[in-house]
Amino acid sequence: MKVRVVTFPGSNCDKDVGSVLESEFGAQVDYTWYKESFSDKPDLVVLPGGFSFGDYLRCGAMAKFSNAMESVVKYANQGGKVLGVCNGFQILTEAGLLPGALLHNRTLKYICKDVDLVPVSENRIAKEIKGTLSIPIAHGEGAYFADADTLERLEKNGQVVFRYKENPNGSLHDIAGICNEAGNVLGMMPHPERAVNPYTGKMDGKQILEALLKK
Amino acid sequence: MFVAKINVTLKESVLDPQGQTVLRTLHDQGKSSISDLRVGKYIEMKIDAKSFAEAETLAKEICESVLVNQVIETYRLVVEKV
């Protein structure tokens, strides 16, 4: 399995997600610097967490103008699988690959803790996942927002992948992760890669990556 | 030379927790006549353009592609000759 992890200036979870994909899934991981383009078809492209371009202007606002993101948009439009975690989710919404936007947490505080995630059974990725998952979040701008029509469309199409059991940040409809209509682009604020190694004491993230990577 | 002055705020339909917190403080001080408050950001761009229309078109294009996320934000643009 081949995976590309895109690294932006300020990304800081690129090695976290790359290393668990190598150790737990035997993936061959290429780290793609944001200035590089690519035209191959890896099994997965990951936009990692972090603070691309210092979160200046808006989170993810500048990352979308990079060569790597142009390649990611082309790859996604051809059905390639994309996972955006945290800042990666913010970039996916800014780039228009996913609808909506991420606002400041309702409390205006940066929140770093484990949360319970409920997989939405109507969603094609989440239906593979059993039970409630405990996954860490670490973000200041994670409150999912979309207008009423978009939310209705997401719910109707089964594009909501995960909801928070107890909403930590003010996300509308308790949304923690969504996918695009075709189901090949997944964006989520919680960090599954931080719960895939027994040394972290948590393994629930593995199910998420397995569900996403399933053909 | 022209200068574009841009005010970006969250749309009215989007909750602005920062604005609400500042508003609450003003109300706690007894300034009950303040009925609403929105916190936003101000951006200034100098533009080397041949005409006002050219500067304004460019500024609008930059606002809508980069400076403003129209899913959550709205903006006010004023272009002046300097």
mmCIF file of C-alpha atoms in Angstrom, chain A:
data_model
loop_
_atom_site.group_PDB
_atom_site.id
_atom_site.type_symbol
_atom_site.label_atom_id
_atom_site.label_comp_id
_atom_site.label_asym_id
_atom_site.label_seq_id
_atom_site.Cartn_x
_atom_site.Cartn_y
_atom_site.Cartn_z
ATOM 1 C CA MET A 1 0.000 0.000 0.000
ATOM 2 C CA LYS A 2 1.263 3.442 -0.956
ATOM 3 C CA VAL A 3 0.446 6.586 1.001
ATOM 4 C CA ARG A 4 1.340 10.210 0.453
ATOM 5 C CA VAL A 5 1.429 12.508 3.475
ATOM 6 C CA VAL A 6 1.499 16.170 2.482
ATOM 7 C CA THR A 7 3.701 18.342 4.698
ATOM 8 C CA PHE A 8 3.026 22.091 4.861
ATOM 9 C CA PRO A 9 5.165 24.614 6.734
ATOM 10 C CA GLY A 10 3.716 24.222 10.250
ATOM 11 C CA SER A 11 2.369 20.675 9.851
ATOM 12 C CA ASN A 12 3.305 18.714 12.976
ATOM 13 C CA CYS A 13 1.372 15.441 12.774
ATOM 14 C CA ASP A 14 2.804 14.287 9.423
ATOM 15 C CA LYS A 15 5.282 11.835 10.990
ATOM 16 C CA ASP A 16 2.696 10.674 13.563
ATOM 17 C CA VAL A 17 0.255 9.540 10.889
ATOM 18 C CA GLY A 18 3.015 8.312 8.536
ATOM 19 C CA SER A 19 4.664 6.174 11.203
ATOM 20 C CA VAL A 20 1.455 4.388 12.253
ATOM 21 C CA LEU A 21 0.554 3.713 8.621
ATOM 22 C CA GLU A 22 4.011 2.164 8.221
ATOM 23 C CA SER A 23 4.050 0.152 11.442
ATOM 24 C CA GLU A 24 0.396 -0.952 11.645
ATOM 25 C CA PHE A 25 -0.538 -1.173 7.966
ATOM 26 C CA GLY A 26 2.807 -1.878 6.280
ATOM 27 C CA ALA A 27 2.341 1.189 4.058
ATOM 28 C CA GLN A 28 5.090 2.700 1.964
ATOM 29 C CA VAL A 29 4.889 6.362 2.962
ATOM 30 C CA ASP A 30 6.094 9.284 0.855
ATOM 31 C CA TYR A 31 6.195 12.691 2.502
ATOM 32 C CA THR A 32 5.266 15.317 -0.089
ATOM 33 C CA TRP A 33 6.475 18.878 0.565
ATOM 34 C CA TYR A 34 3.726 21.414 -0.206
ATOM 35 C CA LYS A 35 5.686 22.885 -3.136
ATOM 36 C CA GLU A 36 5.798 19.532 -4.937
ATOM 37 C CA SER A 37 3.187 18.258 -7.379
ATOM 38 C CA PHE A 38 2.369 14.594 -7.875
ATOM 39 C CA SER A 39 0.483 12.681 -10.539
ATOM 40 C CA ASP A 40 0.681 9.076 -9.304
ATOM 41 C CA LYS A 41 -2.294 7.307 -7.694
ATOM 42 C CA PRO A 42 -1.395 6.270 -4.147
ATOM 43 C CA ASP A 43 -3.931 4.272 -2.095
ATOM 44 C CA LEU A 44 -4.359 7.205 0.284
ATOM 45 C CA VAL A 45 -3.324 10.850 0.592
ATOM 46 C CA VAL A 46 -3.232 12.315 4.100
ATOM 47 C CA LEU A 47 -3.417 15.996 5.030
ATOM 48 C CA PRO A 48 -2.020 15.917 8.564
ATOM 49 C CA GLY A 49 -2.740 17.993 11.649
ATOM 50 C CA GLY A 50 -0.746 21.008 12.696
ATOM 51 C CA PHE A 51 -0.755 24.720 12.018
ATOM 52 C CA SER A 52 -0.093 25.158 8.296
ATOM 53 C CA PHE A 53 1.221 28.669 7.614
ATOM 54 C CA GLY A 54 0.827 29.460 11.323
ATOM 55 C CA ASP A 55 -2.991 29.384 10.970
ATOM 56 C CA TYR A 56 -2.600 32.985 9.753
ATOM 57 C CA LEU A 57 -5.662 34.667 8.220
ATOM 58 C CA ARG A 58 -7.786 31.502 8.743
ATOM 59 C CA CYS A 59 -6.822 27.893 9.478
ATOM 60 C CA GLY A 60 -5.991 26.200 6.172
ATOM 61 C CA ALA A 61 -6.594 29.360 4.122
ATOM 62 C CA MET A 62 -3.155 29.538 2.556
ATOM 63 C CA ALA A 63 -2.403 25.826 2.275
ATOM 64 C CA LYS A 64 -4.993 25.418 -0.479
ATOM 65 C CA PHE A 65 -2.907 27.486 -2.918
ATOM 66 C CA SER A 66 0.044 25.069 -2.977
ATOM 67 C CA ASN A 67 1.174 22.798 -5.818
ATOM 68 C CA ALA A 68 0.594 19.741 -3.624
ATOM 69 C CA MET A 69 -3.022 20.776 -3.004
ATOM 70 C CA GLU A 70 -3.639 21.231 -6.725
ATOM 71 C CA SER A 71 -2.504 17.625 -7.136
ATOM 72 C CA VAL A 72 -4.675 16.516 -4.185
ATOM 73 C CA VAL A 73 -7.783 18.141 -5.731
ATOM 74 C CA LYS A 74 -7.146 16.385 -9.073
ATOM 75 C CA TYR A 75 -6.482 13.060 -7.319
ATOM 76 C CA ALA A 76 -9.654 13.398 -5.194
ATOM 77 C CA ASN A 77 -11.791 14.330 -8.200
ATOM 78 C CA GLN A 78 -10.614 11.105 -9.849
ATOM 79 C CA GLY A 79 -11.864 9.137 -6.847
ATOM 80 C CA GLY A 80 -8.589 8.935 -4.867
ATOM 81 C CA LYS A 81 -8.950 8.503 -1.112
ATOM 82 C CA VAL A 82 -8.066 11.531 1.015
ATOM 83 C CA LEU A 83 -7.972 11.778 4.813
ATOM 84 C CA GLY A 84 -7.725 15.211 6.436
ATOM 85 C CA VAL A 85 -7.158 15.251 10.192
ATOM 86 C CA CYS A 86 -7.622 18.420 12.251
ATOM 87 C CA ASN A 87 -5.744 21.102 10.271
ATOM 88 C CA GLY A 88 -6.089 18.719 7.313
ATOM 89 C CA PHE A 89 -9.897 18.876 7.738
ATOM 90 C CA GLN A 90 -9.717 22.675 7.831
ATOM 91 C CA ILE A 91 -7.667 22.641 4.602
ATOM 92 C CA LEU A 92 -10.182 20.310 2.899
ATOM 93 C CA THR A 93 -13.045 22.720 3.649
ATOM 94 C CA GLU A 94 -11.006 25.750 2.540
ATOM 95 C CA ALA A 95 -10.079 23.950 -0.681
ATOM 96 C CA GLY A 96 -13.734 23.146 -1.357
ATOM 97 C CA LEU A 97 -13.245 19.360 -1.244
ATOM 98 C CA LEU A 98 -15.620 19.247 1.724
ATOM 99 C CA PRO A 99 -18.517 21.624 2.469
ATOM 100 C CA GLY A 100 -18.732 23.959 5.480
ATOM 101 C CA ALA A 101 -16.023 25.527 7.635
ATOM 102 C CA LEU A 102 -14.417 25.180 11.068
ATOM 103 C CA LEU A 103 -15.018 28.031 13.523
ATOM 104 C CA HIS A 104 -13.373 28.927 16.825
ATOM 105 C CA ASN A 105 -14.508 26.590 19.600
ATOM 106 C CA ARG A 106 -17.603 27.979 21.301
ATOM 107 C CA THR A 107 -15.628 28.429 24.554
ATOM 108 C CA LEU A 108 -12.792 30.201 22.667
ATOM 109 C CA LYS A 109 -10.415 27.750 24.380
ATOM 110 C CA TYR A 110 -7.951 25.332 22.834
ATOM 111 C CA ILE A 111 -9.205 21.875 23.843
ATOM 112 C CA CYS A 112 -6.878 18.882 24.218
ATOM 113 C CA LYS A 113 -8.568 15.737 25.585
ATOM 114 C CA ASP A 114 -10.016 12.348 24.701
ATOM 115 C CA VAL A 115 -13.572 12.425 23.363
ATOM 116 C CA ASP A 116 -16.125 9.702 22.632
ATOM 117 C CA LEU A 117 -16.964 9.445 18.938
ATOM 118 C CA VAL A 118 -20.141 7.838 17.690
ATOM 119 C CA PRO A 119 -19.866 6.406 14.158
ATOM 120 C CA VAL A 120 -22.948 7.264 12.085
ATOM 121 C CA SER A 121 -24.398 3.983 10.831
ATOM 122 C CA GLU A 122 -25.913 5.572 7.669
ATOM 123 C CA ASN A 123 -22.414 6.479 6.488
ATOM 124 C CA ARG A 124 -20.572 4.035 4.253
ATOM 125 C CA ILE A 125 -17.191 4.460 6.025
ATOM 126 C CA ALA A 126 -18.577 4.513 9.580
ATOM 127 C CA LYS A 127 -20.879 1.515 9.130
ATOM 128 C CA GLU A 128 -17.735 -0.674 9.239
ATOM 129 C CA ILE A 129 -16.933 0.620 12.732
ATOM 130 C CA LYS A 130 -18.296 -1.016 15.853
ATOM 131 C CA GLY A 131 -19.168 0.826 19.058
ATOM 132 C CA THR A 132 -18.186 4.202 20.467
ATOM 133 C CA LEU A 133 -14.540 5.169 19.976
ATOM 134 C CA SER A 134 -12.300 7.099 22.348
ATOM 135 C CA ILE A 135 -10.075 9.401 20.250
ATOM 136 C CA PRO A 136 -8.053 12.497 21.217
ATOM 137 C CA ILE A 137 -8.884 15.994 19.989
ATOM 138 C CA ALA A 138 -6.481 18.948 20.109
ATOM 139 C CA HIS A 139 -7.795 22.103 18.477
ATOM 140 C CA GLY A 140 -8.822 25.719 18.939
ATOM 141 C CA GLU A 141 -10.901 25.986 15.777
ATOM 142 C CA GLY A 142 -12.977 22.832 15.527
ATOM 143 C CA ALA A 143 -16.605 23.936 15.640
ATOM 144 C CA TYR A 144 -18.109 22.615 12.425
ATOM 145 C CA PHE A 145 -20.358 25.108 10.667
ATOM 146 C CA ALA A 146 -22.438 24.873 7.505
ATOM 147 C CA ASP A 147 -25.657 26.621 6.504
ATOM 148 C CA ALA A 148 -28.991 24.891 7.114
ATOM 149 C CA ASP A 149 -29.343 23.629 3.521
ATOM 150 C CA THR A 150 -25.848 22.106 3.537
ATOM 151 C CA LEU A 151 -26.455 20.415 6.900
ATOM 152 C CA GLU A 152 -29.715 18.967 5.633
ATOM 153 C CA ARG A 153 -27.949 17.658 2.510
ATOM 154 C CA LEU A 154 -25.119 16.117 4.596
ATOM 155 C CA GLU A 155 -27.637 14.322 6.808
ATOM 156 C CA LYS A 156 -29.817 13.186 3.907
ATOM 157 C CA ASN A 157 -26.853 11.815 1.927
ATOM 158 C CA GLY A 158 -25.332 10.064 4.958
ATOM 159 C CA GLN A 159 -22.173 12.208 4.742
ATOM 160 C CA VAL A 160 -21.819 12.684 8.502
ATOM 161 C CA VAL A 161 -19.196 10.100 9.527
ATOM 162 C CA PHE A 162 -18.726 10.798 13.257
ATOM 163 C CA ARG A 163 -20.586 12.724 15.933
ATOM 164 C CA TYR A 164 -19.312 13.729 19.369
ATOM 165 C CA LYS A 165 -21.125 11.938 22.176
ATOM 166 C CA GLU A 166 -20.648 15.111 24.249
ATOM 167 C CA ASN A 167 -20.110 18.112 21.989
ATOM 168 C CA PRO A 168 -16.862 19.767 23.148
ATOM 169 C CA ASN A 169 -16.645 22.737 20.785
ATOM 170 C CA GLY A 170 -20.034 23.884 19.535
ATOM 171 C CA SER A 171 -20.043 21.905 16.271
ATOM 172 C CA LEU A 172 -23.450 22.004 14.585
ATOM 173 C CA HIS A 173 -25.269 18.639 14.708
ATOM 174 C CA ASP A 174 -22.390 17.440 17.009
ATOM 175 C CA ILE A 175 -20.371 16.814 13.833
ATOM 176 C CA ALA A 176 -16.812 15.549 14.359
ATOM 177 C CA GLY A 177 -16.173 14.298 10.812
ATOM 178 C CA ILE A 178 -17.788 14.316 7.381
ATOM 179 C CA CYS A 179 -17.086 12.884 3.953
ATOM 180 C CA ASN A 180 -17.849 14.114 0.446
ATOM 181 C CA GLU A 181 -20.788 12.802 -1.542
ATOM 182 C CA ALA A 182 -18.687 10.149 -3.306
ATOM 183 C CA GLY A 183 -17.294 8.987 0.057
ATOM 184 C CA ASN A 184 -13.597 9.168 -0.942
ATOM 185 C CA VAL A 185 -12.686 12.337 1.014
ATOM 186 C CA LEU A 186 -12.900 12.180 4.823
ATOM 187 C CA GLY A 187 -12.258 15.132 7.112
ATOM 188 C CA MET A 188 -12.308 14.875 10.904
ATOM 189 C CA MET A 189 -11.145 16.995 13.842
ATOM 190 C CA PRO A 190 -10.207 14.093 16.200
ATOM 191 C CA HIS A 191 -6.799 12.464 15.682
ATOM 192 C CA PRO A 192 -7.172 8.719 14.894
ATOM 193 C CA GLU A 193 -3.385 8.443 14.392
ATOM 194 C CA ARG A 194 -2.863 9.245 18.064
ATOM 195 C CA ALA A 195 -4.820 6.134 19.041
ATOM 196 C CA VAL A 196 -3.187 3.405 16.943
ATOM 197 C CA ASN A 197 -0.193 2.451 19.016
ATOM 198 C CA PRO A 198 -0.462 0.338 22.188
ATOM 199 C CA TYR A 199 2.203 2.567 23.782
ATOM 200 C CA THR A 200 -0.299 5.445 23.742
ATOM 201 C CA GLY A 201 -2.729 3.263 25.688
ATOM 202 C CA LYS A 202 -5.367 3.702 22.995
ATOM 203 C CA MET A 203 -6.136 1.640 19.897
ATOM 204 C CA ASP A 204 -9.559 2.882 18.746
ATOM 205 C CA GLY A 205 -8.066 4.912 15.887
ATOM 206 C CA LYS A 206 -7.035 1.738 14.084
ATOM 207 C CA GLN A 207 -10.659 0.882 13.235
ATOM 208 C CA ILE A 208 -11.068 4.280 11.575
ATOM 209 C CA LEU A 209 -8.020 3.882 9.345
ATOM 210 C CA GLU A 210 -9.031 0.285 8.544
ATOM 211 C CA ALA A 211 -12.553 1.390 7.550
ATOM 212 C CA LEU A 212 -11.153 4.126 5.338
ATOM 213 C CA LEU A 213 -8.569 1.885 3.667
ATOM 214 C CA LYS A 214 -11.044 -0.925 2.969
ATOM 215 C CA LYS A 215 -11.583 -1.274 -0.778
#
